[in-house]
Amino acid sequence: MIEEIIKKFNIEGEIESWEINHTGIINSTYVVTTKLDNGKKRQYLLQKINTNVFSEPFILMKNIEEVTSYLETQMQKEDDDKHQVLHVVHTKTGKALSYIEEASGERDYYRVYNYIANAVTYNKVVDKKIVFQIGKAWGHFQRLLRNYPMRRLTETIPDFHNTEARYYKLLDDIKFDSEGRVMEVTPEIVFILMRSDICPLITEQLGTSAVPWRVTHNDTKVNNVLMNKKTNDFLAVIDLDTVMPGSILFDYGDGIRSTASTAEEDEEDISKIALDLDLFEAYTDGYLSEMAEFLTYEEVALMPDAIRLMTLELSIRFLDDYINGDTYFKISSEKHNLIRARNQQALVVDIESKLDYMRDFIRKCHAKYVKKIK
Ligand code: GN1
Ligand code: MG
């Protein structure tokens, strides 16, 4: 099946082998190796798009192609040959996607990217220099896209980071209690109810001059940055499915949530979960080294709150999926989503105890870069 689908794309050489890559929890990903007549090899990334999550795959691909070609032009303008951009490989008939039709008539959509070689991704990083590079990668992405004509992008998943809408959806699903799991998760629900006042914080200001719409990635997980295997500098950001108009605060908050936690998202031992302030500082420093001069005063002021809010949001999403019978995120054990929700709540608690420290650091770090520029 994998061979059948990859052959529909404009790839070079004959398929030699393929293997599954397990990093994402939404799409299915395969790395395919081909061999050319002269013996050289090529590698491609084949992905089956989860159409439960991304219901408009062609529009999603249009967003990705728009943004990647814009990024490429910007990098050329800066004579940047250190960094790379994902390339969409078209089908032999010139499309960005191909599909296989199941007996039921349902279509499974696939796309292919060039595989970026000499790269590595991490699920957990403890080295501050690498974390600086990860923060810088996201700042670089936003800096290059800062003048992108936003109207060309479609919001493929409306309200993706609208925490308030996520909160109301959770309340609805609690009432429905389709799997009879609500009783079991009362403490986790109370945790969220007690913080409901912060849910509208970013979305209520989004679209004003204080918190303008910007091109955002919306899934700034630590393993969505490809690092150069040799130098450990960043090479490219990947997983562009959720590139949409949004707030930079979504990307920054989610990035710190994912990169500066002392544990991975499904760590069960709550005592191991905290926000590592050294990593927070390194990430923020890297991010602001690219973006400081382009942020509004209000965006800078909201950065610490965004870390708390994005973490709370993910706990809402994991808990909601558990209550609904695990229909959204892939799971590998019965309580996987509940474990993830508890994990994120433990992180929220630790973040709350460090907010004042982070506020102070962000202010000083921002001032450092703005002064340098003046
Ligand atoms: C999902 O599939 P993956 O791992 O790239 C999710 C993100 C979550 C993340 C949590 C489209 O991303 O929003 O932060 O899981 N993506 C979507 O691990 O919902
Ligand atoms: Mg993703």
Tab-separated table of C-alpha atoms and ligand atoms in Angstrom:
chain	number	residue	atom	x	y	z
A	1	MET	CA	0.000	0.000	0.000
A	2	ILE	CA	2.763	2.461	0.921
A	3	GLU	CA	4.542	1.569	-2.312
A	4	GLU	CA	1.376	1.991	-4.311
A	5	ILE	CA	0.787	5.493	-2.992
A	6	ILE	CA	4.369	6.795	-3.145
A	7	LYS	CA	4.575	5.825	-6.814
A	8	LYS	CA	1.871	8.382	-7.583
A	9	PHE	CA	4.280	11.174	-6.639
A	10	ASN	CA	7.101	12.740	-8.603
A	11	ILE	CA	9.864	10.942	-6.755
A	12	GLU	CA	13.264	10.004	-8.097
A	13	GLY	CA	14.449	6.397	-8.232
A	14	GLU	CA	12.947	3.075	-7.258
A	15	ILE	CA	11.614	2.392	-3.775
A	16	GLU	CA	14.174	0.542	-1.713
A	17	SER	CA	12.632	0.578	1.770
A	18	TRP	CA	10.269	2.453	4.069
A	19	GLU	CA	9.719	2.709	7.803
A	20	ILE	CA	7.162	4.220	10.145
A	21	ASN	CA	8.055	7.315	12.143
A	22	HIS	CA	6.109	7.566	15.415
A	23	THR	CA	6.630	11.161	16.552
A	24	GLY	CA	3.278	12.852	15.716
A	25	ILE	CA	0.063	11.956	17.492
A	26	ILE	CA	-2.318	12.984	14.692
A	27	ASN	CA	-1.027	12.023	11.222
A	28	SER	CA	0.776	8.806	10.227
A	29	THR	CA	4.284	9.305	8.879
A	30	TYR	CA	6.630	7.089	6.856
A	31	VAL	CA	10.205	7.645	5.725
A	32	VAL	CA	10.728	6.225	2.247
A	33	THR	CA	14.160	5.560	0.726
A	34	THR	CA	14.641	5.240	-3.013
A	35	LYS	CA	17.629	4.273	-5.130
A	36	LEU	CA	18.600	5.996	-8.373
A	37	ASP	CA	20.129	4.217	-11.394
A	38	ASN	CA	23.559	5.540	-10.424
A	39	GLY	CA	23.243	3.901	-6.997
A	40	LYS	CA	22.593	7.181	-5.109
A	41	LYS	CA	19.773	7.297	-2.592
A	42	ARG	CA	16.947	9.744	-1.978
A	43	GLN	CA	14.658	9.995	1.016
A	44	TYR	CA	11.081	11.250	1.268
A	45	LEU	CA	8.547	11.763	4.003
A	46	LEU	CA	5.159	10.305	3.198
A	47	GLN	CA	2.239	11.301	5.407
A	48	LYS	CA	-1.320	10.135	5.625
A	49	ILE	CA	-3.401	13.120	6.665
A	50	ASN	CA	-5.850	12.559	9.492
A	51	THR	CA	-9.024	13.921	7.919
A	52	ASN	CA	-10.955	13.712	11.194
A	53	VAL	CA	-8.710	16.532	12.349
A	54	PHE	CA	-7.975	18.237	9.022
A	55	SER	CA	-11.225	18.105	7.118
A	56	GLU	CA	-10.015	20.249	4.188
A	57	PRO	CA	-6.719	18.661	3.132
A	58	PHE	CA	-6.391	20.625	-0.125
A	59	ILE	CA	-6.827	23.961	1.643
A	60	LEU	CA	-4.335	22.860	4.274
A	61	MET	CA	-1.813	22.056	1.532
A	62	LYS	CA	-2.417	25.437	-0.075
A	63	ASN	CA	-1.522	27.150	3.233
A	64	ILE	CA	1.640	25.065	3.470
A	65	GLU	CA	2.741	25.725	-0.103
A	66	GLU	CA	2.100	29.457	0.255
A	67	VAL	CA	4.078	29.719	3.469
A	68	THR	CA	6.999	27.496	2.449
A	69	SER	CA	7.558	29.340	-0.821
A	70	TYR	CA	7.376	32.686	0.980
A	71	LEU	CA	9.892	31.479	3.578
A	72	GLU	CA	12.218	30.325	0.853
A	73	THR	CA	12.129	33.722	-0.860
A	74	GLN	CA	12.819	35.494	2.426
A	75	MET	CA	15.777	33.242	3.147
A	76	GLN	CA	17.203	33.870	-0.308
A	77	LYS	CA	16.902	37.611	0.287
A	78	GLU	CA	18.957	37.201	3.444
A	79	ASP	CA	21.479	34.931	1.664
A	80	ASP	CA	20.656	32.326	4.266
A	81	ASP	CA	22.062	28.964	3.246
A	82	LYS	CA	22.218	27.577	6.791
A	83	HIS	CA	18.520	26.906	7.161
A	84	GLN	CA	16.051	24.889	5.163
A	85	VAL	CA	12.373	24.795	4.309
A	86	LEU	CA	10.123	21.814	3.717
A	87	HIS	CA	9.383	21.163	0.031
A	88	VAL	CA	6.089	19.692	-1.073
A	89	VAL	CA	6.600	17.006	-3.743
A	90	HIS	CA	3.705	17.006	-6.212
A	91	THR	CA	1.989	14.008	-7.707
A	92	LYS	CA	2.719	13.019	-11.298
A	93	THR	CA	-0.437	14.916	-12.247
A	94	GLY	CA	0.736	18.074	-10.486
A	95	LYS	CA	-1.344	17.886	-7.296
A	96	ALA	CA	-0.200	18.430	-3.719
A	97	LEU	CA	-2.085	15.332	-2.548
A	98	SER	CA	-3.006	11.885	-3.693
A	99	TYR	CA	-5.555	9.504	-2.249
A	100	ILE	CA	-6.543	5.894	-1.950
A	101	GLU	CA	-10.217	5.106	-1.996
A	102	GLU	CA	-11.398	2.534	0.502
A	103	ALA	CA	-14.180	0.053	-0.235
A	104	SER	CA	-16.533	2.301	1.779
A	105	GLY	CA	-15.835	5.141	-0.651
A	106	GLU	CA	-13.854	7.061	1.982
A	107	ARG	CA	-10.616	8.629	0.803
A	108	ASP	CA	-7.277	8.458	2.586
A	109	TYR	CA	-5.180	11.471	1.603
A	110	TYR	CA	-1.400	11.358	1.376
A	111	ARG	CA	1.324	13.958	0.744
A	112	VAL	CA	5.059	13.799	0.260
A	113	TYR	CA	7.857	16.101	1.396
A	114	ASN	CA	11.549	15.982	0.606
A	115	TYR	CA	13.284	14.444	3.582
A	116	ILE	CA	15.735	16.884	5.149
A	117	ALA	CA	18.995	15.021	5.682
A	118	ASN	CA	21.591	15.408	8.448
A	119	ALA	CA	18.877	16.450	10.846
A	120	VAL	CA	17.733	15.295	14.232
A	121	THR	CA	14.717	16.070	16.423
A	122	TYR	CA	14.467	15.772	20.190
A	123	ASN	CA	11.527	14.921	22.427
A	124	LYS	CA	13.381	16.283	25.417
A	125	VAL	CA	16.367	18.619	25.511
A	126	VAL	CA	18.374	19.565	28.597
A	127	ASP	CA	21.215	21.425	26.907
A	128	LYS	CA	20.617	25.186	27.178
A	129	LYS	CA	22.495	25.933	23.965
A	130	ILE	CA	20.177	23.646	22.028
A	131	VAL	CA	17.101	25.123	23.712
A	132	PHE	CA	18.336	28.616	22.744
A	133	GLN	CA	18.416	27.367	19.142
A	134	ILE	CA	14.909	25.963	19.439
A	135	GLY	CA	13.523	29.288	20.695
A	136	LYS	CA	15.460	31.011	17.918
A	137	ALA	CA	13.991	28.698	15.292
A	138	TRP	CA	10.441	29.778	16.218
A	139	GLY	CA	11.450	33.445	16.410
A	140	HIS	CA	13.130	33.134	12.994
A	141	PHE	CA	9.990	31.571	11.506
A	142	GLN	CA	7.827	34.419	12.789
A	143	ARG	CA	10.307	37.116	11.833
A	144	LEU	CA	10.507	35.928	8.225
A	145	LEU	CA	6.721	35.765	8.016
A	146	ARG	CA	6.011	39.059	9.746
A	147	ASN	CA	4.952	40.886	6.559
A	148	TYR	CA	3.184	37.959	4.946
A	149	PRO	CA	-0.171	38.951	3.391
A	150	MET	CA	-2.421	37.213	5.887
A	151	ARG	CA	-5.543	37.179	3.710
A	152	ARG	CA	-3.916	34.469	1.595
A	153	LEU	CA	-4.113	32.012	4.491
A	154	THR	CA	-7.199	30.071	5.492
A	155	GLU	CA	-8.027	29.171	9.071
A	156	THR	CA	-8.133	25.397	8.493
A	157	ILE	CA	-9.153	24.619	12.078
A	158	PRO	CA	-11.184	27.589	13.291
A	159	ASP	CA	-10.691	28.496	16.958
A	160	PHE	CA	-7.773	26.090	17.254
A	161	HIS	CA	-6.220	28.056	20.139
A	162	ASN	CA	-9.405	29.694	21.344
A	163	THR	CA	-9.030	28.472	24.918
A	164	GLU	CA	-12.420	29.815	25.929
A	165	ALA	CA	-14.152	27.849	23.149
A	166	ARG	CA	-12.207	24.742	24.228
A	167	TYR	CA	-13.410	25.339	27.777
A	168	TYR	CA	-17.075	25.601	26.755
A	169	LYS	CA	-16.753	22.480	24.646
A	170	LEU	CA	-15.408	20.652	27.700
A	171	LEU	CA	-18.419	21.819	29.737
A	172	ASP	CA	-20.780	20.502	27.039
A	173	ASP	CA	-18.993	17.155	26.895
A	174	ILE	CA	-19.082	16.876	30.694
A	175	LYS	CA	-22.871	17.262	30.570
A	176	PHE	CA	-23.140	14.603	27.874
A	177	ASP	CA	-20.706	12.216	29.595
A	178	SER	CA	-20.867	9.799	26.665
A	179	GLU	CA	-18.435	7.277	28.173
A	180	GLY	CA	-19.443	7.584	31.834
A	181	ARG	CA	-15.960	8.828	32.714
A	182	VAL	CA	-16.863	12.180	34.270
A	183	MET	CA	-17.105	10.986	37.884
A	184	GLU	CA	-13.590	9.620	37.714
A	185	VAL	CA	-12.102	12.951	36.656
A	186	THR	CA	-13.796	15.329	39.099
A	187	PRO	CA	-10.523	16.740	40.515
A	188	GLU	CA	-9.209	17.460	37.011
A	189	ILE	CA	-12.464	19.205	36.096
A	190	VAL	CA	-12.417	21.316	39.269
A	191	PHE	CA	-8.822	22.295	38.466
A	192	ILE	CA	-9.985	23.746	35.164
A	193	LEU	CA	-13.148	25.375	36.559
A	194	MET	CA	-10.995	27.236	39.068
A	195	ARG	CA	-9.019	28.778	36.210
A	196	SER	CA	-11.848	29.495	33.779
A	197	ASP	CA	-11.363	33.261	34.197
A	198	ILE	CA	-8.038	33.192	32.329
A	199	CYS	CA	-9.362	31.292	29.286
A	200	PRO	CA	-10.374	34.392	27.240
A	201	LEU	CA	-7.098	36.230	27.962
A	202	ILE	CA	-5.543	36.095	24.475
A	203	THR	CA	-8.529	35.558	22.198
A	204	GLU	CA	-10.467	38.523	23.579
A	205	GLN	CA	-7.645	40.828	22.409
A	206	LEU	CA	-6.757	39.013	19.214
A	207	GLY	CA	-7.127	41.217	16.152
A	208	THR	CA	-6.528	44.488	18.022
A	209	SER	CA	-3.364	46.522	17.518
A	210	ALA	CA	-2.218	45.224	20.917
A	211	VAL	CA	-2.399	41.545	19.911
A	212	PRO	CA	-2.442	41.564	16.105
A	213	TRP	CA	-3.178	38.599	13.862
A	214	ARG	CA	0.088	37.129	12.658
A	215	VAL	CA	1.118	34.017	10.779
A	216	THR	CA	1.548	31.400	13.459
A	217	HIS	CA	2.605	27.777	13.423
A	218	ASN	CA	0.240	26.718	16.206
A	219	ASP	CA	2.066	23.516	17.113
A	220	THR	CA	5.467	24.610	18.412
A	221	LYS	CA	6.374	21.357	20.103
A	222	VAL	CA	10.038	20.734	20.791
A	223	ASN	CA	10.198	17.918	18.241
A	224	ASN	CA	8.848	20.138	15.493
A	225	VAL	CA	12.254	21.795	15.109
A	226	LEU	CA	14.799	19.961	12.994
A	227	MET	CA	18.310	20.449	14.311
A	228	ASN	CA	21.533	20.163	12.347
A	229	LYS	CA	22.999	16.833	13.450
A	230	LYS	CA	26.568	18.132	13.415
A	231	THR	CA	26.295	21.661	14.815
A	232	ASN	CA	23.030	21.391	16.797
A	233	ASP	CA	21.938	24.727	15.307
A	234	PHE	CA	18.375	24.783	14.087
A	235	LEU	CA	17.821	23.705	10.522
A	236	ALA	CA	14.079	24.016	9.837
A	237	VAL	CA	10.686	23.967	11.486
A	238	ILE	CA	8.377	21.171	10.414
A	239	ASP	CA	4.762	20.003	10.828
A	240	LEU	CA	3.171	22.973	9.096
A	241	ASP	CA	-0.393	21.599	9.127
A	242	THR	CA	-1.674	24.154	11.574
A	243	VAL	CA	-0.001	27.209	10.011
A	244	MET	CA	-2.807	29.739	10.205
A	245	PRO	CA	-3.534	33.285	11.282
A	246	GLY	CA	-3.189	33.471	15.072
A	247	SER	CA	-1.305	35.193	17.875
A	248	ILE	CA	2.430	34.873	18.420
A	249	LEU	CA	1.502	34.214	22.040
A	250	PHE	CA	0.072	30.821	21.072
A	251	ASP	CA	3.406	29.807	19.591
A	252	TYR	CA	5.543	31.196	22.379
A	253	GLY	CA	3.393	29.762	25.196
A	254	ASP	CA	3.097	26.352	23.574
A	255	GLY	CA	6.811	26.315	22.767
A	256	ILE	CA	7.846	26.915	26.378
A	257	ARG	CA	5.232	24.428	27.612
A	258	SER	CA	6.710	21.758	25.430
A	259	THR	CA	10.430	22.615	25.528
A	260	ALA	CA	11.029	23.758	29.103
A	261	SER	CA	9.113	21.054	30.960
A	262	THR	CA	11.324	18.709	32.940
A	263	ALA	CA	9.272	15.745	31.701
A	264	GLU	CA	7.650	14.524	28.515
A	265	GLU	CA	3.899	14.968	28.000
A	266	ASP	CA	2.966	11.484	29.114
A	267	GLU	CA	5.141	11.225	32.214
A	268	GLU	CA	2.929	9.716	34.909
A	269	ASP	CA	5.030	10.592	37.932
A	270	ILE	CA	3.765	14.059	38.859
A	271	SER	CA	6.765	14.655	41.129
A	272	LYS	CA	8.985	14.735	38.028
A	273	ILE	CA	7.052	17.546	36.331
A	274	ALA	CA	8.162	21.158	36.598
A	275	LEU	CA	9.067	24.119	34.443
A	276	ASP	CA	12.845	24.309	34.152
A	277	LEU	CA	13.718	28.005	34.499
A	278	ASP	CA	17.116	27.619	32.840
A	279	LEU	CA	15.447	26.168	29.785
A	280	PHE	CA	12.727	28.827	29.898
A	281	GLU	CA	15.451	31.496	29.869
A	282	ALA	CA	17.405	29.896	27.053
A	283	TYR	CA	14.294	29.521	24.876
A	284	THR	CA	13.095	33.067	25.591
A	285	ASP	CA	16.544	34.456	24.843
A	286	GLY	CA	16.680	32.626	21.511
A	287	TYR	CA	13.147	33.668	20.614
A	288	LEU	CA	13.635	37.340	21.484
A	289	SER	CA	16.992	37.463	19.674
A	290	GLU	CA	14.894	37.209	16.496
A	291	MET	CA	11.581	38.801	17.428
A	292	ALA	CA	12.141	41.454	20.142
A	293	GLU	CA	11.861	44.486	17.880
A	294	PHE	CA	8.643	43.322	16.216
A	295	LEU	CA	6.543	42.616	19.301
A	296	THR	CA	3.989	45.020	20.726
A	297	TYR	CA	4.206	46.117	24.336
A	298	GLU	CA	1.098	44.073	25.167
A	299	GLU	CA	2.441	40.937	23.496
A	300	VAL	CA	5.585	41.113	25.610
A	301	ALA	CA	3.505	41.698	28.730
A	302	LEU	CA	1.324	38.658	27.988
A	303	MET	CA	4.154	36.217	27.276
A	304	PRO	CA	4.293	34.677	30.787
A	305	ASP	CA	0.499	34.339	30.938
A	306	ALA	CA	0.562	32.649	27.535
A	307	ILE	CA	2.796	29.900	28.950
A	308	ARG	CA	0.250	29.216	31.670
A	309	LEU	CA	-2.709	29.471	29.319
A	310	MET	CA	-1.366	27.192	26.574
A	311	THR	CA	-0.550	24.548	29.182
A	312	LEU	CA	-4.010	24.827	30.703
A	313	GLU	CA	-5.501	24.600	27.206
A	314	LEU	CA	-3.726	21.369	26.453
A	315	SER	CA	-4.922	19.899	29.744
A	316	ILE	CA	-8.475	20.874	28.714
A	317	ARG	CA	-8.018	19.193	25.327
A	318	PHE	CA	-6.551	15.961	26.739
A	319	LEU	CA	-9.226	15.753	29.445
A	320	ASP	CA	-11.979	16.456	26.931
A	321	ASP	CA	-10.686	13.687	24.671
A	322	TYR	CA	-10.596	11.270	27.597
A	323	ILE	CA	-14.198	12.151	28.499
A	324	ASN	CA	-15.228	11.661	24.849
A	325	GLY	CA	-13.675	8.211	24.568
A	326	ASP	CA	-10.303	9.140	22.984
A	327	THR	CA	-11.470	10.049	19.517
A	328	TYR	CA	-8.890	12.755	18.734
A	329	PHE	CA	-5.376	12.044	20.039
A	330	LYS	CA	-3.726	8.691	19.384
A	331	ILE	CA	-3.376	6.709	22.611
A	332	SER	CA	-1.306	3.692	23.555
A	333	SER	CA	-2.943	2.846	26.890
A	334	GLU	CA	-6.466	3.154	28.269
A	335	LYS	CA	-5.795	6.199	30.424
A	336	HIS	CA	-3.221	7.829	28.188
A	337	ASN	CA	-5.193	11.048	27.684
A	338	LEU	CA	-5.994	11.292	31.392
A	339	ILE	CA	-2.318	10.879	32.224
A	340	ARG	CA	-1.480	13.620	29.735
A	341	ALA	CA	-4.164	15.917	31.205
A	342	ARG	CA	-2.825	15.387	34.745
A	343	ASN	CA	0.707	15.928	33.536
A	344	GLN	CA	-0.207	19.292	32.001
A	345	GLN	CA	-2.083	20.333	35.142
A	346	ALA	CA	0.966	19.593	37.278
A	347	LEU	CA	2.948	21.778	34.905
A	348	VAL	CA	0.366	24.587	35.225
A	349	VAL	CA	0.766	24.530	39.023
A	350	ASP	CA	4.522	24.866	38.760
A	351	ILE	CA	4.261	27.596	36.113
A	352	GLU	CA	1.942	29.559	38.414
A	353	SER	CA	4.556	29.579	41.146
A	354	LYS	CA	7.139	30.976	38.699
A	355	LEU	CA	5.100	33.618	36.869
A	356	ASP	CA	6.621	36.615	38.643
A	357	TYR	CA	10.140	35.410	37.986
A	358	MET	CA	9.354	34.804	34.314
A	359	ARG	CA	7.701	38.217	33.928
A	360	ASP	CA	10.820	39.881	35.222
A	361	PHE	CA	13.152	37.849	33.017
A	362	ILE	CA	11.114	38.469	29.849
A	363	ARG	CA	11.080	42.220	30.489
A	364	LYS	CA	14.836	42.364	30.964
A	365	CYS	CA	15.621	40.084	28.058
A	366	HIS	CA	13.352	42.081	25.753
A	367	ALA	CA	15.021	45.335	26.865
A	368	LYS	CA	18.446	43.813	26.170
A	369	TYR	CA	17.612	43.167	22.503
A	370	VAL	CA	15.690	46.361	21.927
A	371	LYS	CA	18.624	48.362	23.291
A	372	LYS	CA	21.033	46.516	21.027
A	373	ILE	CA	18.974	47.443	17.983
A	374	LYS	CA	18.648	51.169	18.849
B	1	GN1	C1	-0.951	17.254	18.371
B	1	GN1	O1	0.207	15.430	16.137
B	1	GN1	P1	1.097	16.352	16.850
B	1	GN1	O2	1.867	15.636	17.904
B	1	GN1	O3	1.958	17.166	15.928
B	1	GN1	C2	-1.851	18.469	18.319
B	1	GN1	C3	-1.210	19.646	19.052
B	1	GN1	C4	-0.876	19.243	20.472
B	1	GN1	C5	0.004	18.008	20.455
B	1	GN1	C6	0.273	17.509	21.844
B	1	GN1	C7	-3.528	19.352	15.046
B	1	GN1	O4	0.197	17.491	17.607
B	1	GN1	O5	-2.097	20.753	19.068
B	1	GN1	O6	-0.225	20.300	21.155
B	1	GN1	O7	-0.611	16.951	19.702
B	1	GN1	N1	-2.127	18.849	16.931
B	1	GN1	C8	-3.377	19.046	16.483
B	1	GN1	O8	1.223	16.496	21.815
B	1	GN1	O9	-4.371	18.977	17.206
B	2	MG	MG	1.218	18.723	14.677
